[in-house]
Short mmCIF file of C-alpha atoms and ligand atoms in Angstrom, two decimals:
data_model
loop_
_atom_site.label_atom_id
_atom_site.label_comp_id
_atom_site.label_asym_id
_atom_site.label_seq_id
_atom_site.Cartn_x
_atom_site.Cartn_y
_atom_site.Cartn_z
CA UNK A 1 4.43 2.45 30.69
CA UNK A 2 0.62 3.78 31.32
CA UNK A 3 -1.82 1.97 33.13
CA UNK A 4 -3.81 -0.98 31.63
CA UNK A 5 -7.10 0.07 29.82
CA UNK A 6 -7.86 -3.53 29.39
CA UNK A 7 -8.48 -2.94 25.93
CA UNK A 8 -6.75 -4.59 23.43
CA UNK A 9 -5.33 -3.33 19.67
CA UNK A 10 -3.87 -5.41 16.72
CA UNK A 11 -1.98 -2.88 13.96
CA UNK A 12 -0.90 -4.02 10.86
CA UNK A 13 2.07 -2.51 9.38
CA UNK A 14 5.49 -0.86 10.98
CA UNK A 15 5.67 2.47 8.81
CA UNK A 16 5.11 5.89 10.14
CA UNK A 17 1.20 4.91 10.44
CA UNK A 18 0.97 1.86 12.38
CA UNK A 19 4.42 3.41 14.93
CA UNK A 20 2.50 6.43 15.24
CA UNK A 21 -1.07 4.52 16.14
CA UNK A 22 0.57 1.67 18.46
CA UNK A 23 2.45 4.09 20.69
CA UNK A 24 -0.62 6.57 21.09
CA UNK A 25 -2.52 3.54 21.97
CA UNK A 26 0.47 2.30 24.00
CA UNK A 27 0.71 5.45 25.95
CA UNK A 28 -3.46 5.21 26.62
CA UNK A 29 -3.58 1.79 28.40
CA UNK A 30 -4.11 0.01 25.18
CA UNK A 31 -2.19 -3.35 24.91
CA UNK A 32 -0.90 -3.36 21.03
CA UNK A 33 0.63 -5.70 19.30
CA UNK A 34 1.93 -4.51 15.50
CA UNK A 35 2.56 -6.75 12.83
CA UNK A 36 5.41 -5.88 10.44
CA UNK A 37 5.18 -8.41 7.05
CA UNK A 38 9.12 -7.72 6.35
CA UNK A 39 11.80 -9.34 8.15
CA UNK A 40 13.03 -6.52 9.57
CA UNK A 41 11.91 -3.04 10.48
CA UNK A 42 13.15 -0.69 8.06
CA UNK A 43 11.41 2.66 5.93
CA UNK A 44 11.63 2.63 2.27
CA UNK A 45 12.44 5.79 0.68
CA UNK A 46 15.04 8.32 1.55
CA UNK A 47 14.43 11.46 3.26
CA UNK A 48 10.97 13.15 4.51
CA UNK A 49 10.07 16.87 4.93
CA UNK A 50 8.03 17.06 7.92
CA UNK A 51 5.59 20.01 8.79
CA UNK A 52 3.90 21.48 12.26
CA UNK A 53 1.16 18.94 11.87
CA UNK A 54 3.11 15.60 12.40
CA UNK A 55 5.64 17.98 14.25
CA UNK A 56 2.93 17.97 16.84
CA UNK A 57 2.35 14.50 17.16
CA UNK A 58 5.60 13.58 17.38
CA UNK A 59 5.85 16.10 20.12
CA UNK A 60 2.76 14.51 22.13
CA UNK A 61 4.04 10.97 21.20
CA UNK A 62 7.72 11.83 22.99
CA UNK A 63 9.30 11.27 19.47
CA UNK A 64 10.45 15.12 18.77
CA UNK A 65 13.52 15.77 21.06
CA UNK A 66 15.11 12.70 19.78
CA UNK A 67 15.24 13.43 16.85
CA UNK A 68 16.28 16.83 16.86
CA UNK A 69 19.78 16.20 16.49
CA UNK A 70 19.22 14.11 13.74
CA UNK A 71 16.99 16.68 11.51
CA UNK A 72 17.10 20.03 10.31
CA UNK A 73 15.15 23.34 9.71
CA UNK A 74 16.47 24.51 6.05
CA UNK A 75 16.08 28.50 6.08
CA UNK A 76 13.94 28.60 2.61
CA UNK A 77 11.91 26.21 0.45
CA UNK A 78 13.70 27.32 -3.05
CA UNK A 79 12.19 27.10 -6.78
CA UNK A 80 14.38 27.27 -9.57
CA UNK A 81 13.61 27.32 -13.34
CA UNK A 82 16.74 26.42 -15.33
CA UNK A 83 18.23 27.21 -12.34
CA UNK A 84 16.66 30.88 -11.69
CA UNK A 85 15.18 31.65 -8.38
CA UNK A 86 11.50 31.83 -8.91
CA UNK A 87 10.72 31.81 -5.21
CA UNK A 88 12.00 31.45 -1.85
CA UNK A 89 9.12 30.89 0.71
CA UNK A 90 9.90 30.39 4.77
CA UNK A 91 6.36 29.13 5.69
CA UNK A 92 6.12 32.87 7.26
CA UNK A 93 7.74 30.87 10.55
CA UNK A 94 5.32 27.70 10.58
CA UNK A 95 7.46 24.53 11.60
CA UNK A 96 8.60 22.51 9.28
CA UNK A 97 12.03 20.06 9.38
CA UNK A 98 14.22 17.91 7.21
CA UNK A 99 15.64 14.53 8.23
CA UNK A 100 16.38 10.85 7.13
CA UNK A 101 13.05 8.18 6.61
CA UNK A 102 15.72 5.91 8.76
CA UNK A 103 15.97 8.47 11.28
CA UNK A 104 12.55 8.97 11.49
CA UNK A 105 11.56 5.22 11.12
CA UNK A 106 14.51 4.30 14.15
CA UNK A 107 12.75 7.12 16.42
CA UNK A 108 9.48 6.15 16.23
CA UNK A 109 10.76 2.56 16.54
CA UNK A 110 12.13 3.40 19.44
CA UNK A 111 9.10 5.51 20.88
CA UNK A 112 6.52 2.63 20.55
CA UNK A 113 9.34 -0.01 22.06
CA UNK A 114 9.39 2.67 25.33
CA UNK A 115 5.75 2.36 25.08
CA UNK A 116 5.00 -1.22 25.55
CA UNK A 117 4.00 -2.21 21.95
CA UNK A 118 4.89 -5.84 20.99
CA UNK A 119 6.49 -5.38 17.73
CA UNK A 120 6.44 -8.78 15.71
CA UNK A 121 8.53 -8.68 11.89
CA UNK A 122 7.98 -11.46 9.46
CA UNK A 123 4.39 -11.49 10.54
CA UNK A 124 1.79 -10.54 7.56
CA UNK A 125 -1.91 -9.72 8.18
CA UNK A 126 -3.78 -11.42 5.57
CA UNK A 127 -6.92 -10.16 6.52
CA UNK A 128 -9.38 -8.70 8.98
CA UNK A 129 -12.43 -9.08 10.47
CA UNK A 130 -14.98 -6.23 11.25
CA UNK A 131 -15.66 -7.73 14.54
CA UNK A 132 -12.36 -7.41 15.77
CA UNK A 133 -9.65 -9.82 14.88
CA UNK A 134 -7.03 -10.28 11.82
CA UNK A 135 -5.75 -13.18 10.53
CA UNK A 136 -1.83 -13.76 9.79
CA UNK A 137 -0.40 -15.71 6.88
CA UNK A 138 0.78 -18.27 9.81
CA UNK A 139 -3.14 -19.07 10.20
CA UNK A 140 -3.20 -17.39 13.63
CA UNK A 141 -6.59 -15.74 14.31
CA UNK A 142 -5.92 -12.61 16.89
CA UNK A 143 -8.90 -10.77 17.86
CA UNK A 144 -8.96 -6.94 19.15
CA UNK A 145 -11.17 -4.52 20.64
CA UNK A 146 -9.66 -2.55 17.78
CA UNK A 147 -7.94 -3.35 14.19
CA UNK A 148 -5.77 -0.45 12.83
CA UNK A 149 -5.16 -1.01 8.52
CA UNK A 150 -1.35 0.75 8.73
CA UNK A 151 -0.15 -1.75 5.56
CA UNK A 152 0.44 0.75 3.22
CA UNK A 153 -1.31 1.36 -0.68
CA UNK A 154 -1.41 -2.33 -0.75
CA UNK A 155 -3.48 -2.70 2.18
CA UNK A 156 -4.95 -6.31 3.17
CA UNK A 157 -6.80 -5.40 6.19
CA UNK A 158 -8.50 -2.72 3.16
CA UNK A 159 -8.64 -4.95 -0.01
CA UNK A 160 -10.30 -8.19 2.24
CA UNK A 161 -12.98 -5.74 3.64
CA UNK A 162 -13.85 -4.69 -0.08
CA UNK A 163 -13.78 -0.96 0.69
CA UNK A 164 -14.86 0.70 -2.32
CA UNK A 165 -12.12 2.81 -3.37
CA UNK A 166 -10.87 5.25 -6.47
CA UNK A 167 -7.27 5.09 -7.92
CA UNK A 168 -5.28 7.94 -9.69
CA UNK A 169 -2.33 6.89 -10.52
CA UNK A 170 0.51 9.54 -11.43
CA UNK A 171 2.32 10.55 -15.02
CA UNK A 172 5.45 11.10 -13.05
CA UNK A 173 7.22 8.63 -10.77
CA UNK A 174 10.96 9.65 -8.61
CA UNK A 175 13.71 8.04 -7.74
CA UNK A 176 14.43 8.41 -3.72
CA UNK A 177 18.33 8.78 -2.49
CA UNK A 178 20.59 9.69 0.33
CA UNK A 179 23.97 10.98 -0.70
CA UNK A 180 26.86 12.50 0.95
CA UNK A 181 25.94 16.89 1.12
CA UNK A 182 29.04 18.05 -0.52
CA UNK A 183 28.35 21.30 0.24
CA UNK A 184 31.84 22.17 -0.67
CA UNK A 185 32.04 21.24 -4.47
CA UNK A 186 28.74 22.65 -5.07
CA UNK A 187 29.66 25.85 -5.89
CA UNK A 188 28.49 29.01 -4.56
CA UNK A 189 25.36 28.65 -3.17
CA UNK A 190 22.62 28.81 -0.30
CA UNK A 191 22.94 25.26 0.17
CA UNK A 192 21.26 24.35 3.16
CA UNK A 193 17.71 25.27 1.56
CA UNK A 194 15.64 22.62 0.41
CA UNK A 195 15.81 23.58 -3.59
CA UNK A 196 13.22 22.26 -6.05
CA UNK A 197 14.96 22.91 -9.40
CA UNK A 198 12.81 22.29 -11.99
CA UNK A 199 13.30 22.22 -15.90
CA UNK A 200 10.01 21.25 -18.25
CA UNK A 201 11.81 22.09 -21.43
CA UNK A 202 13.47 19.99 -23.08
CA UNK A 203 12.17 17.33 -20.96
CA UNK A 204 10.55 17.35 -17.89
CA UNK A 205 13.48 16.47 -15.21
CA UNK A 206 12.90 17.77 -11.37
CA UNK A 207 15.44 17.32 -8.64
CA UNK A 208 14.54 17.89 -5.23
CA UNK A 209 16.91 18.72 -3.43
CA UNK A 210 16.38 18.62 0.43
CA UNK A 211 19.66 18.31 3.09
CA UNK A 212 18.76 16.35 6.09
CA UNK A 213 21.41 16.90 8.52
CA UNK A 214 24.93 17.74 8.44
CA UNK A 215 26.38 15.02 6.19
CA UNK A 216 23.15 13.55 4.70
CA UNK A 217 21.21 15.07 1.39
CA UNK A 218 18.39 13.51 0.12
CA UNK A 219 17.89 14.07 -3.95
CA UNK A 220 14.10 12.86 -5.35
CA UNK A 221 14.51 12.92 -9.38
CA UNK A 222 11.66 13.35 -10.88
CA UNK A 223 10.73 12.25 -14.59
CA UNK A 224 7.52 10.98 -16.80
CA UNK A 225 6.95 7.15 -16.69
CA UNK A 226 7.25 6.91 -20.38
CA UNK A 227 10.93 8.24 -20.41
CA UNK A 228 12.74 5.36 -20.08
CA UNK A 229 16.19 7.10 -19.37
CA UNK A 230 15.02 9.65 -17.15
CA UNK A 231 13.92 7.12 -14.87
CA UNK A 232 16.40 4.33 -15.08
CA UNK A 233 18.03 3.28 -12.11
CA UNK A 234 20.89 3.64 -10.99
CA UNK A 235 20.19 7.24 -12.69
CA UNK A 236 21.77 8.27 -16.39
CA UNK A 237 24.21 10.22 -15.44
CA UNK A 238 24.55 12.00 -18.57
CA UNK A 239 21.10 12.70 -18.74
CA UNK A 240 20.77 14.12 -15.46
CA UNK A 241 23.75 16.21 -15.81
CA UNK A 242 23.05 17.62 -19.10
CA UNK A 243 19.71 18.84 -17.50
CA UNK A 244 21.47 20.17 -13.85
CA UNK A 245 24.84 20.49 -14.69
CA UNK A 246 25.33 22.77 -11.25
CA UNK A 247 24.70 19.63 -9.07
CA UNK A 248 26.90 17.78 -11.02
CA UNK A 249 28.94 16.20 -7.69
CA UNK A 250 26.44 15.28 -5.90
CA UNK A 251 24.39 13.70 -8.97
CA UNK A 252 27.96 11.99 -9.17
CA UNK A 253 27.03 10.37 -5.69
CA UNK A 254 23.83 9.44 -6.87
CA UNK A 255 25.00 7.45 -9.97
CA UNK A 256 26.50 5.25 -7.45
CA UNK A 257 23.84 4.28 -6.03
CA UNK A 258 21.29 1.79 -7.20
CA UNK A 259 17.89 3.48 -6.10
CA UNK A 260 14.63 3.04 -6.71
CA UNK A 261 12.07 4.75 -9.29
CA UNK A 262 8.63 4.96 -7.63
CA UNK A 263 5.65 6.21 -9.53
CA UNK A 264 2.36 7.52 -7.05
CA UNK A 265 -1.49 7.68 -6.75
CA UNK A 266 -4.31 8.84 -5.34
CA UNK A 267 -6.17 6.66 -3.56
CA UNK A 268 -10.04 8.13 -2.74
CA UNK A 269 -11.83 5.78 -0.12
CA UNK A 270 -15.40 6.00 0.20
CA UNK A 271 -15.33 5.24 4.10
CA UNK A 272 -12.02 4.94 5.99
CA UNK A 273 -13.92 2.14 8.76
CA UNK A 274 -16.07 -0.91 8.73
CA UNK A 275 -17.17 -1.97 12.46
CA UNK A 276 -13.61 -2.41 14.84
CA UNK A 277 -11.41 -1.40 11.72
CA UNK A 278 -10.22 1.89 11.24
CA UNK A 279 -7.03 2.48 8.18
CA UNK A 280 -4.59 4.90 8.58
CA UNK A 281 -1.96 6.00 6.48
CA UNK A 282 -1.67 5.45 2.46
CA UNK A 283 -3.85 2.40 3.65
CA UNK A 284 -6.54 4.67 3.70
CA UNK A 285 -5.63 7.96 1.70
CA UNK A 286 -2.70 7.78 -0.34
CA UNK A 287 -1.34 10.89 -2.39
CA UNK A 288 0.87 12.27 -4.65
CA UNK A 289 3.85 13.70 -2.70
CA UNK A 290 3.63 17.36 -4.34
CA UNK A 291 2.43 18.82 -1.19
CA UNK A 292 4.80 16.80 1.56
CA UNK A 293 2.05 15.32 3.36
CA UNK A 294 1.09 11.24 3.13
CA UNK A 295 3.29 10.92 6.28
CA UNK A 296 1.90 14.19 7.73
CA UNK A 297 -1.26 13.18 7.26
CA UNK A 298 -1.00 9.40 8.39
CA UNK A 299 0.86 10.69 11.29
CA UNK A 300 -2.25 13.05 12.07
CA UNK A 301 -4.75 10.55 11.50
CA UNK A 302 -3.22 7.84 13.70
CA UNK A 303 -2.96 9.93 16.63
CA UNK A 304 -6.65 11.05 16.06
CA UNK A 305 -8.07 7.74 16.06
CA UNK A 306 -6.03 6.59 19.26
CA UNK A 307 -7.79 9.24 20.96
CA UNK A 308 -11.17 8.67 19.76
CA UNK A 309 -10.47 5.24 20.18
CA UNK A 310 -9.52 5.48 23.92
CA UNK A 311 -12.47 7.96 24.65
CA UNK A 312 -15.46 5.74 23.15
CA UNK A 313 -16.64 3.24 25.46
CA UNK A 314 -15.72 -0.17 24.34
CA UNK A 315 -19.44 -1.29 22.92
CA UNK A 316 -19.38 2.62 21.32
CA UNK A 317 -16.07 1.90 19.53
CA UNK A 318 -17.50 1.27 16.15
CA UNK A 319 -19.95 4.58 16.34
CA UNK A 320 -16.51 6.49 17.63
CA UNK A 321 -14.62 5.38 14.73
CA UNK A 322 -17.43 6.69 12.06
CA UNK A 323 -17.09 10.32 14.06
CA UNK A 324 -13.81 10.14 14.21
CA UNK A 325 -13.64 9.87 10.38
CA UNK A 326 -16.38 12.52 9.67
CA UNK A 327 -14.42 14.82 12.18
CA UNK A 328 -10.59 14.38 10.32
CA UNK A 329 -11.56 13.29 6.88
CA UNK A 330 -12.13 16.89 5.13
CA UNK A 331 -8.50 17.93 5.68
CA UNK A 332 -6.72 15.14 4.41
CA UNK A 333 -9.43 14.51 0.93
CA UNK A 334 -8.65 18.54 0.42
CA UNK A 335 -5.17 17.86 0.82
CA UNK A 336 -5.16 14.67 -1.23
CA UNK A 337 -7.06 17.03 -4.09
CA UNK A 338 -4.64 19.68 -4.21
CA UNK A 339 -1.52 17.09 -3.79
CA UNK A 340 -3.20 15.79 -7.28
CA UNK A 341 -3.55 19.00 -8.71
CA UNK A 342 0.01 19.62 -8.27
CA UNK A 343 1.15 16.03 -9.43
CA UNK A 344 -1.33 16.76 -12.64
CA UNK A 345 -0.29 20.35 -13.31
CA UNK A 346 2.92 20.65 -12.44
CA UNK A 347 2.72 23.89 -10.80
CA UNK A 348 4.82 23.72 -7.93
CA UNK A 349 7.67 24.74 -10.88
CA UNK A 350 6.11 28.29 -11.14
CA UNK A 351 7.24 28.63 -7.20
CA UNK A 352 5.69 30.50 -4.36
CA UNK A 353 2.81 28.23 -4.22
CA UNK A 354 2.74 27.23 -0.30
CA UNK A 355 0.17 29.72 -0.09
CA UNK A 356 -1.84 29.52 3.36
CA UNK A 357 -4.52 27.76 1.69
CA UNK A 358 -2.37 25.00 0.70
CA UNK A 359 -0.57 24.92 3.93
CA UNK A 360 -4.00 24.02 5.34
CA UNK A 361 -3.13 20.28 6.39
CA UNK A 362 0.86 21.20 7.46
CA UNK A 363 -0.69 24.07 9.98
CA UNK A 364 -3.67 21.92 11.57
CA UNK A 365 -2.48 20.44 15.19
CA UNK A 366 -4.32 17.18 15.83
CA UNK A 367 -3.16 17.28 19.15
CA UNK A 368 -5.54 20.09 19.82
CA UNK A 369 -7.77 20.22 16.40
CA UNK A 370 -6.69 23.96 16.27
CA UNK A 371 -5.37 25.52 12.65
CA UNK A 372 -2.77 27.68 13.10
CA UNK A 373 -3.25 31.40 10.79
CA UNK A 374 0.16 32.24 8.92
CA UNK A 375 0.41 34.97 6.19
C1 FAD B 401 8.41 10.16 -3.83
C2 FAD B 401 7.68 10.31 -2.53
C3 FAD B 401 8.06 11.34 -1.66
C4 FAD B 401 7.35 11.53 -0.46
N1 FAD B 401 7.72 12.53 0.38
C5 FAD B 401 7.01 12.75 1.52
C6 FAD B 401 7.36 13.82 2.40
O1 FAD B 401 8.36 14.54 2.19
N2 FAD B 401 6.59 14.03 3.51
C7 FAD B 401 5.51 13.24 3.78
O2 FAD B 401 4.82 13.46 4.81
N3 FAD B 401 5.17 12.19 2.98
C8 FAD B 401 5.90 11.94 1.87
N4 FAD B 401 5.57 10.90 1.06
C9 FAD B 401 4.45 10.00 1.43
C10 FAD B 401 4.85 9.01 2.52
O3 FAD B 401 6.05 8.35 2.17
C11 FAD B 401 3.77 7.97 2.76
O4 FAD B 401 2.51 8.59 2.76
C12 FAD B 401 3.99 7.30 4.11
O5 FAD B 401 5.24 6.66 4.14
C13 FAD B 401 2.89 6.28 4.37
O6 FAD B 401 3.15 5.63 5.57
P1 FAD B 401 2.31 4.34 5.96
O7 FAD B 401 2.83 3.93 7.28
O8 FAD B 401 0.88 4.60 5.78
O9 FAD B 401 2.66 3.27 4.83
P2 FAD B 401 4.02 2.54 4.46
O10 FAD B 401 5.17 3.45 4.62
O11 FAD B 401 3.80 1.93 3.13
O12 FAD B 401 4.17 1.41 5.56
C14 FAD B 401 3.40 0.24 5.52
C15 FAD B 401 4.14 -0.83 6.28
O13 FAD B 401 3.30 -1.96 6.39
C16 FAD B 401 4.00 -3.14 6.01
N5 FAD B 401 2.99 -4.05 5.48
C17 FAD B 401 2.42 -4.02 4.25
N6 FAD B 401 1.48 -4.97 4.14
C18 FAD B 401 1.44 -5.62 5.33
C19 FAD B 401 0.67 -6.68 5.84
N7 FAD B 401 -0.28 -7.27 5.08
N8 FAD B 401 0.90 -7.12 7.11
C20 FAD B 401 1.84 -6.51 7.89
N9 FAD B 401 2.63 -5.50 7.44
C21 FAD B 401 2.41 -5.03 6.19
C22 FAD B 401 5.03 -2.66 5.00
O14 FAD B 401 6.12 -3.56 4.90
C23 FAD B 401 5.42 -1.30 5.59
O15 FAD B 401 6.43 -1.42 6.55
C24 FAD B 401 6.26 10.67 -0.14
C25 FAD B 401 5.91 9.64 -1.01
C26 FAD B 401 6.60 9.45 -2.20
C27 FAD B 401 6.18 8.34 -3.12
#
């Protein structure tokens, strides 16, 4: 444990975010305490594809080696039309790894325990208070040098400070799971790449297909809001088979499963801090998930501001935050905007579009505000 900055930090929210933020803090001298509104701490969703930006972080935080064991590094990102290679891309070497949300979520869990952070579950912000302080739903005031909005689209520490904010929501929404990899029934087969098949015609029905480790595959199913079959859950079998009959087993798997159909959005804030608040995460800039980056760029963003944070002299903290936001704020509203493109056009299907341009956010290091050249 680090050395006591006598500074003080309340987060809300125990997803990638608000981990990442509390144990950079942590590991600064910061004392944190993180409020987690469920009962227990758990990540929604399935599986995550990681890049070198959150990589990094994750490296500086002492979160990487774990989980090396538990994640992989799939040889190609694969597009298929109607199950035809259109395009297998390798990131020309930039890092980039598959793995489980748990796995992820446990590690980081883990990282800001090691660190010091008081961790608190059933305990829900309510709101928060430029000055410094939040207010739970017990009625407990708690003030802090510094208040970190990590609680997600739905943000309280955001929606009681009236930040003004535009929403895009999605025409798509996908159903998240983790199934056994099968690998054997699949067929012949380069199975350990992540493979995005896609089919627009007859209907518009995506499967991601992205194998975290040895056992564990995680399938995102993609399909319009208005088609009501497409995105039942537990999935239509039929219909998902009739559309990728090759993946038949392991759509078998996912039948079995209950699931859940999310749809997305864009979130477009017009400041990211107000006084001792700073939000992080899809608190602050949520996005479609075309590009692989809300986590990346929460990740990136909370270890940014517990820098700035720690540098700013305690009276300058408010001033530190606004810099900190004009200094990290282009990279994630560009990668927002082409995240949206994506989600709008539906581009990704033609493949071969992680061009270096839109690898912009995955190959910036926030650990040393260098962007790394590929291509
Ligand atoms: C289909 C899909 C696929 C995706 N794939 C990827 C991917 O491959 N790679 C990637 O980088 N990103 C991906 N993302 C985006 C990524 O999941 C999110 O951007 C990321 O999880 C956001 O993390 P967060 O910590 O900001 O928010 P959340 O994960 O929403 O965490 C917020 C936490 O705060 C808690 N909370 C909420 N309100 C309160 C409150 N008032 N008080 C206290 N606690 C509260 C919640 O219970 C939750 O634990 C994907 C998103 C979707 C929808």
């Amino acid at each position: 444990m680090s050395e006591s900055n006598g500074r003080h930090a309340e987060v809300a929210g125990g997803g990638f975010a608000g981990l990442t933020v509390a144990t950079a803090l942590a590991q600064r001298g910061w004392s944190v305490t993180l409020h987690e509104k469920g009962d227990e701490l758990r990540a929604f969703g399935a599986g995550i594809v990681l890049w070198h930006n959150s990589l990094e972080v994750l490296k500086a935080i002492g979160a990487y080696e774990p989980l090396l064991p538990k994640s992989m590094v799939p040889p190609f990102y694969e597009t298929r039309m109607h199950n035809v290679t259109q395009s297998k891309e390798d990131f020309w070497g930039l890092e980039w790894r598959t793995m489980t949300r748990q796995d992820l979520h446990e590690t980081l869990v883990d990282a800001a325990r090691n660190s010091g952070v008081d961790i608190r579950v059933a305990s829900e912000v309510v709101s928060a208070d430029p000055a410094g302080s939040v207010t739970l739903a017990s009625g407990e005031v708690r003030k802090a040098d510094l208040v970190i909005g990590a609680d997600g689209v739905a943000s309280k520490v955001r929606d009681s400070n009236h930040f003004e904010l535009e929403r895009t929501k999605s025409r798509d929404g996908i159903t998240r799971l983790i199934v056994p990899r099968r690998k054997e029934d699949l067929g012949p087969g380069e199975w350990d790449n992540v493979i995005d098949f896609w089919n627009l015609e007859p209907r518009v029905l995506r499967v991601l297909y992205v194998p975290c480790n040895d056992d564990e595959l995680y399938l995102a199913l993609m399909a319009p809001i208005e088609d009501k079959e497409g995105s039942a859950v537990p999935i239509n079998y039929d219909v998902w088979v009739e559309s990728h009959p090759y993946l038949a087993p392991v759509l078998e798997e996912a039948a079995k499963i209950h699931g859940r159909y999310d749809g997305y959005q864009t979130t477009v804030l017009k400041q990211w801090t107000k006084g001792r608040i700073a939000l992080i995460g899809d608190a602050g800039h949520a996005m479609c998930p075309a590009l692989a980056q809300g986590a990346g760029t929460a990740m990136s963003n909370a270890y940014t501001v517990a820098v700035a944070a720690t540098e700013a002299a305690n009276a300058d903290l408010p001033q530190a935050l606004v810099d900190w936001e004009a200094r990290e704020r282009q990279i994630t509203d560009e990668c927002q905007e082409r995240s949206a493109w994506f989600a709008e056009t539906r581009s990704m299907a033609k493949g071969n579009q992680f061009t270096p341009q839109m690898l912009e956010t995955a190959r910036y290091d926030p650990t040393t505000r260098e962007m790394i050249s590929v291509g």
